[in-house]
C-alpha positions as a Python dict, from the first residue, in 0.01 Angstrom:
ca = {
    (1, 'X'): (0, 0, 0),
    (2, 'X'): (-288, 8, 243),
    (3, 'X'): (-582, 240, 131),
    (4, 'X'): (-686, 313, 511),
    (5, 'X'): (-383, 411, 695),
    (6, 'X'): (-467, 565, 1025),
    (7, 'X'): (-816, 564, 1235),
    (8, 'X'): (-924, 705, 1555),
    (9, 'X'): (-1206, 722, 1786),
    (10, 'X'): (-1314, 1095, 1966),
    (11, 'X'): (-1544, 1293, 2119),
    (12, 'X'): (-1723, 1553, 1925),
    (13, 'X'): (-1798, 1810, 2162),
    (14, 'X'): (-1400, 1829, 2236),
    (15, 'X'): (-1227, 1629, 2009),
    (16, 'X'): (-1097, 1429, 2333),
    (17, 'X'): (-930, 1100, 2163),
    (18, 'X'): (-1055, 757, 2292),
    (19, 'X'): (-848, 525, 2068),
    (20, 'X'): (-605, 484, 1777),
    (21, 'X'): (-470, 268, 1556),
    (22, 'X'): (-109, 195, 1574),
    (23, 'X'): (101, 423, 1347),
    (24, 'X'): (372, 269, 1102),
    (25, 'X'): (388, 560, 856),
    (26, 'X'): (642, 836, 939),
    (27, 'X'): (667, 1054, 653),
    (28, 'X'): (644, 1434, 649),
    (29, 'X'): (364, 1477, 473),
    (30, 'X'): (172, 1215, 692),
    (31, 'X'): (272, 1343, 1012),
    (32, 'X'): (147, 1674, 899),
    (33, 'X'): (-170, 1492, 786),
    (34, 'X'): (-166, 1389, 1143),
    (35, 'X'): (-144, 1686, 1285),
    (36, 'X'): (-441, 1862, 1095),
    (37, 'X'): (-627, 1565, 1185),
    (38, 'X'): (-633, 1650, 1559),
    (39, 'X'): (-668, 2014, 1432),
    (40, 'X'): (-1043, 1914, 1286),
    (41, 'X'): (-1140, 1665, 1555),
    (42, 'X'): (-1159, 1972, 1761),
    (43, 'X'): (-1395, 2116, 1552),
    (44, 'X'): (-1599, 1818, 1478),
    (45, 'X'): (-1895, 1993, 1630),
    (46, 'X'): (-1925, 2241, 1375),
    (47, 'X'): (-1944, 2032, 1113),
    (48, 'X'): (-2227, 1758, 986),
    (49, 'X'): (-2220, 1409, 1039),
    (50, 'X'): (-1971, 1327, 749),
    (51, 'X'): (-1707, 1497, 621),
    (52, 'X'): (-1355, 1488, 411),
    (53, 'X'): (-1066, 1685, 381),
    (54, 'X'): (-856, 1645, 80),
    (55, 'X'): (-496, 1666, 69),
    (56, 'X'): (-214, 1609, -234),
    (57, 'X'): (-140, 1244, -107),
    (58, 'X'): (-393, 1179, 221),
    (59, 'X'): (-758, 1206, 264),
    (60, 'X'): (-900, 1278, 621),
    (61, 'X'): (-1267, 1118, 656),
    (62, 'X'): (-1454, 1189, 937),
    (63, 'X'): (-1839, 1027, 1053),
    (64, 'X'): (-2011, 1151, 1390),
    (65, 'X'): (-2326, 1053, 1539),
    (66, 'X'): (-2414, 1162, 1900),
    (67, 'X'): (-2108, 1255, 2067),
    (68, 'X'): (-1872, 965, 1915),
    (69, 'X'): (-1720, 1035, 1579),
    (70, 'X'): (-1472, 811, 1387),
    (71, 'X'): (-1180, 930, 1173),
    (72, 'X'): (-936, 808, 934),
    (73, 'X'): (-620, 904, 719),
    (74, 'X'): (-692, 734, 380),
    (75, 'X'): (-444, 723, 37),
    (76, 'X'): (-634, 936, -253),
    (77, 'X'): (-677, 613, -393),
    (78, 'X'): (-946, 519, -132),
    (79, 'X'): (-1318, 512, -263),
    (80, 'X'): (-1516, 738, -25),
    (81, 'X'): (-1769, 474, 7),
    (82, 'X'): (-1488, 221, 149),
    (83, 'X'): (-1377, 542, 409),
    (84, 'X'): (-1704, 593, 501),
    (85, 'X'): (-1801, 208, 546),
    (86, 'X'): (-1526, 167, 742),
    (87, 'X'): (-1609, 457, 963),
    (88, 'X'): (-1921, 343, 1042),
    (89, 'X'): (-1848, 3, 1084),
    (90, 'X'): (-1557, 138, 1351),
    (91, 'X'): (-1867, 361, 1515),
    (92, 'X'): (-2092, 31, 1581),
    (93, 'X'): (-1836, -104, 1724),
    (94, 'X'): (-1718, 129, 1982),
    (95, 'X'): (-2076, 229, 2084),
    (96, 'X'): (-2171, -129, 2149),
    (97, 'X'): (-1851, -194, 2358),
    (98, 'X'): (-1904, 170, 2582),
    (99, 'X'): (-2240, 303, 2732),
    (100, 'X'): (-2266, 692, 2693),
    (101, 'X'): (-2222, 756, 3067),
    (102, 'X'): (-1855, 645, 3024),
    (103, 'X'): (-1809, 830, 2679),
    (104, 'X'): (-1963, 1127, 2863),
    (105, 'X'): (-1737, 1092, 3171),
    (106, 'X'): (-1430, 1042, 3014),
    (107, 'X'): (-1148, 1319, 3086),
    (108, 'X'): (-813, 1171, 2992),
    (109, 'X'): (-675, 1098, 2616),
    (110, 'X'): (-668, 732, 2551),
    (111, 'X'): (-903, 623, 2799),
    (112, 'X'): (-1051, 304, 2580),
    (113, 'X'): (-656, 216, 2504),
    (114, 'X'): (-833, -183, 2474),
    (115, 'X'): (-1012, -66, 2184),
    (116, 'X'): (-700, -7, 1972),
    (117, 'X'): (-682, -394, 1863),
    (118, 'X'): (-1054, -362, 1733),
    (119, 'X'): (-968, -58, 1521),
    (120, 'X'): (-660, -257, 1389),
    (121, 'X'): (-884, -572, 1331),
    (122, 'X'): (-1147, -365, 1142),
    (123, 'X'): (-900, -198, 962),
    (124, 'X'): (-696, -503, 864),
    (125, 'X'): (-1052, -644, 725),
    (126, 'X'): (-1103, -329, 508),
    (127, 'X'): (-754, -328, 353),
    (128, 'X'): (-706, -668, 298),
    (129, 'X'): (-1041, -846, 230),
    (130, 'X'): (-1167, -826, -124),
    (131, 'X'): (-1442, -520, -209),
    (132, 'X'): (-1683, -791, -328),
    (133, 'X'): (-1754, -953, 13),
    (134, 'X'): (-1850, -634, 127),
    (135, 'X'): (-2071, -531, -180),
    (136, 'X'): (-2389, -493, 2),
    (137, 'X'): (-2250, -294, 263),
    (138, 'X'): (-2052, -41, -7),
    (139, 'X'): (-2381, -40, -210),
    (140, 'X'): (-2606, 95, 94),
    (141, 'X'): (-2332, 380, 175),
    (142, 'X'): (-2280, 468, -196),
    (143, 'X'): (-2658, 541, -196),
    (144, 'X'): (-2654, 737, 119),
    (145, 'X'): (-2361, 955, -27),
    (146, 'X'): (-2580, 1040, -332),
    (147, 'X'): (-2848, 1182, -127),
    (148, 'X'): (-2632, 1319, 131),
    (149, 'X'): (-2301, 1402, 31),
    (150, 'X'): (-2035, 1448, 255),
    (151, 'X'): (-1893, 1822, 364),
    (152, 'X'): (-1582, 1852, 171),
    (153, 'X'): (-1281, 2059, 296),
    (154, 'X'): (-921, 2129, 170),
    (155, 'X'): (-652, 2002, 453),
    (156, 'X'): (-563, 2366, 406),
    (157, 'X'): (-894, 2447, 552),
    (158, 'X'): (-870, 2282, 882),
    (159, 'X'): (-579, 2489, 973),
    (160, 'X'): (-728, 2825, 865),
    (161, 'X'): (-1050, 2705, 1087),
    (162, 'X'): (-846, 2679, 1350),
    (163, 'X'): (-686, 3041, 1310),
    (164, 'X'): (-346, 2921, 1163),
    (165, 'X'): (-306, 3088, 847),
    (166, 'X'): (-73, 3008, 544),
    (167, 'X'): (238, 3184, 744),
    (168, 'X'): (171, 2867, 1012),
    (169, 'X'): (167, 3149, 1276),
    (170, 'X'): (56, 2917, 1575),
    (171, 'X'): (-212, 3064, 1815),
    (172, 'X'): (-102, 2952, 2181),
    (173, 'X'): (-444, 2829, 2329),
    (174, 'X'): (-440, 2794, 2729),
    (175, 'X'): (-637, 2483, 2787),
    (176, 'X'): (-940, 2577, 3016),
    (177, 'X'): (-1001, 2402, 3309),
    (178, 'X'): (-1270, 2135, 3328),
    (179, 'X'): (-1522, 2132, 3649),
    (180, 'X'): (-1677, 1859, 3814),
    (181, 'X'): (-1932, 1843, 4100),
    (182, 'X'): (-1855, 1682, 4428),
    (183, 'X'): (-1993, 1324, 4479),
    (184, 'X'): (-2342, 1290, 4554),
    (185, 'X'): (-2408, 1244, 4920),
    (186, 'X'): (-2665, 984, 5076),
    (187, 'X'): (-2876, 1272, 5235),
    (188, 'X'): (-2866, 1436, 4873),
    (189, 'X'): (-3018, 1105, 4714),
    (190, 'X'): (-3291, 1129, 4955),
    (191, 'X'): (-3352, 1515, 4876),
    (192, 'X'): (-3369, 1377, 4506),
    (193, 'X'): (-3621, 1088, 4584),
    (194, 'X'): (-3825, 1344, 4811),
    (195, 'X'): (-3817, 1615, 4519),
    (196, 'X'): (-3963, 1381, 4274),
    (197, 'X'): (-4203, 1244, 4508),
    (198, 'X'): (-4336, 1581, 4566),
    (199, 'X'): (-4302, 1660, 4185),
    (200, 'X'): (-4517, 1346, 4132),
    (201, 'X'): (-4791, 1460, 4363),
    (202, 'X'): (-4827, 1815, 4217),
    (203, 'X'): (-4867, 1694, 3888),
    (204, 'X'): (-5140, 1436, 3956),
    (205, 'X'): (-5299, 1682, 4184),
    (206, 'X'): (-5292, 1961, 3936),
    (207, 'X'): (-5399, 1701, 3626),
    (208, 'X'): (-5695, 1599, 3836),
    (209, 'X'): (-5803, 1929, 3916),
    (210, 'X'): (-5793, 2047, 3554),
    (211, 'X'): (-5996, 1752, 3458),
    (212, 'X'): (-6278, 1831, 3698),
    (213, 'X'): (-6228, 2211, 3646),
    (214, 'X'): (-6311, 2250, 3258),
    (215, 'X'): (-6660, 2390, 3327),
    (216, 'X'): (-6588, 2581, 3657),
    (217, 'X'): (-6521, 2941, 3731),
    (218, 'X'): (-6147, 3123, 3638),
    (219, 'X'): (-6071, 3100, 3993),
    (220, 'X'): (-5971, 2710, 3970),
    (221, 'X'): (-5687, 2812, 3698),
    (222, 'X'): (-5528, 2960, 3993),
    (223, 'X'): (-5517, 2616, 4193),
    (224, 'X'): (-5434, 2454, 3892),
    (225, 'X'): (-5106, 2671, 3805),
    (226, 'X'): (-5038, 2655, 4208),
    (227, 'X'): (-4989, 2280, 4170),
    (228, 'X'): (-4796, 2279, 3842),
    (229, 'X'): (-4535, 2542, 3887),
    (230, 'X'): (-4407, 2372, 4219),
    (231, 'X'): (-4407, 2058, 3996),
    (232, 'X'): (-4162, 2268, 3728),
    (233, 'X'): (-3969, 2359, 4036),
    (234, 'X'): (-3914, 2066, 4176),
    (235, 'X'): (-3798, 1902, 3866),
    (236, 'X'): (-3561, 2226, 3823),
    (237, 'X'): (-3419, 2170, 4172),
    (238, 'X'): (-3325, 1807, 4103),
    (239, 'X'): (-3146, 1957, 3795),
    (240, 'X'): (-2974, 2202, 3985),
    (241, 'X'): (-2807, 1929, 4216),
    (242, 'X'): (-2700, 1703, 3953),
    (243, 'X'): (-2573, 1978, 3731),
    (244, 'X'): (-2364, 2284, 3747),
    (245, 'X'): (-2531, 2597, 3642),
    (246, 'X'): (-2427, 2946, 3676),
    (247, 'X'): (-2629, 3186, 3911),
    (248, 'X'): (-2710, 2855, 4081),
    (249, 'X'): (-2807, 3066, 4433),
    (250, 'X'): (-3046, 3314, 4222),
    (251, 'X'): (-3232, 2971, 4075),
    (252, 'X'): (-3237, 2813, 4373),
    (253, 'X'): (-3393, 3135, 4583),
    (254, 'X'): (-3649, 3170, 4283),
    (255, 'X'): (-3759, 2764, 4302),
    (256, 'X'): (-3779, 2790, 4682),
    (257, 'X'): (-3965, 3082, 4673),
    (258, 'X'): (-4237, 2952, 4389),
    (259, 'X'): (-4266, 2659, 4616),
    (260, 'X'): (-4356, 2794, 4943),
    (261, 'X'): (-4612, 3055, 4733),
    (262, 'X'): (-4760, 2784, 4571),
    (263, 'X'): (-4827, 2565, 4879),
    (264, 'X'): (-4935, 2850, 5078),
    (265, 'X'): (-5220, 2917, 4805),
    (266, 'X'): (-5333, 2579, 4818),
    (267, 'X'): (-5385, 2611, 5170),
    (268, 'X'): (-5795, 2459, 5176),
    (269, 'X'): (-5683, 2219, 4929),
    (270, 'X'): (-5378, 2080, 5174),
    (271, 'X'): (-5376, 2028, 5533),
    (272, 'X'): (-5086, 2237, 5736),
    (273, 'X'): (-4884, 1894, 5754),
    (274, 'X'): (-4914, 1861, 5374),
    (275, 'X'): (-4774, 2205, 5315),
    (276, 'X'): (-4495, 2190, 5576),
    (277, 'X'): (-4369, 1865, 5426),
    (278, 'X'): (-4361, 2032, 5069),
    (279, 'X'): (-4196, 2334, 5194),
    (280, 'X'): (-3948, 2106, 5437),
    (281, 'X'): (-3828, 1907, 5141),
    (282, 'X'): (-3771, 2208, 4931),
    (283, 'X'): (-3553, 2351, 5202),
    (284, 'X'): (-3380, 2048, 5220),
    (285, 'X'): (-3311, 2003, 4837),
    (286, 'X'): (-3216, 2393, 4842),
    (287, 'X'): (-2955, 2336, 5134),
    (288, 'X'): (-2843, 2013, 4914),
    (289, 'X'): (-2811, 2219, 4606),
    (290, 'X'): (-2592, 2540, 4789),
    (291, 'X'): (-2378, 2306, 4952),
    (292, 'X'): (-2257, 2049, 4671),
    (293, 'X'): (-1976, 2248, 4521),
    (294, 'X'): (-1758, 2230, 4201),
    (295, 'X'): (-1412, 2035, 4177),
    (296, 'X'): (-1182, 2213, 3971),
    (297, 'X'): (-981, 1954, 3789),
    (298, 'X'): (-705, 2062, 3518),
    (299, 'X'): (-757, 1943, 3186),
    (300, 'X'): (-469, 1651, 3091),
    (301, 'X'): (-513, 1678, 2733),
    (302, 'X'): (-127, 1776, 2684),
    (303, 'X'): (-54, 1413, 2779),
}
């Protein structure tokens, strides 16, 4: 009988499955183990990088790094070092095939279905290739496990952690909607470029002034801050345009106020056209932030 029975790749932050091996086992115990693996997948963000959940006949092992985790159901006879070596190999294969942008933007289960064949290939290799051929890899994992043992759970812990007690009273959770910003427009890209330019100008002038003002009176500190505070505000405006943030309107108004006050304070170090340029870019960016709305997309994890 194979030692590694099932494997899958999931996203750490929400347990969204990316890919999984073909399942040829349909015993009641195995199906129950699959259910608990799914429960554990949704809680991976609470655990360290490596862990094992032990049951009577099967064990669940998981290994995560970044936002990608690999999980496996193995027989109790499968050595932990072999299971984690398999999971590490699977992780490297997956992250070499897909970049972090694709992983972060995936919104439906099993979005990387083509990776199933790779899981099957790696699983077959570990099940049927002699362990002597993998000696160096296994020894490396064994050393790592000695110095940093994996978190040990029981399969019952996965249910308790998910709020399901021994009586198997299930809590019905309504899936929360997931949100995505509207597509970036050409004018929005222009506002980002101009904002980054203004931020760079403020930073360069602020650092230059600071370098030449170390021995000067404290009134120069106000000028330095008048450059650096708008620099931070410009960068934050870029962030507000690209990513959703609560209380956006309040933050936009504050950033606009900082930029306007900073540039008015710098009258004398900047001419009128320079001040109008910086304030104009700030108003353009603020308008783009407030006009880029959220798109609501209902979660399709029930597929």
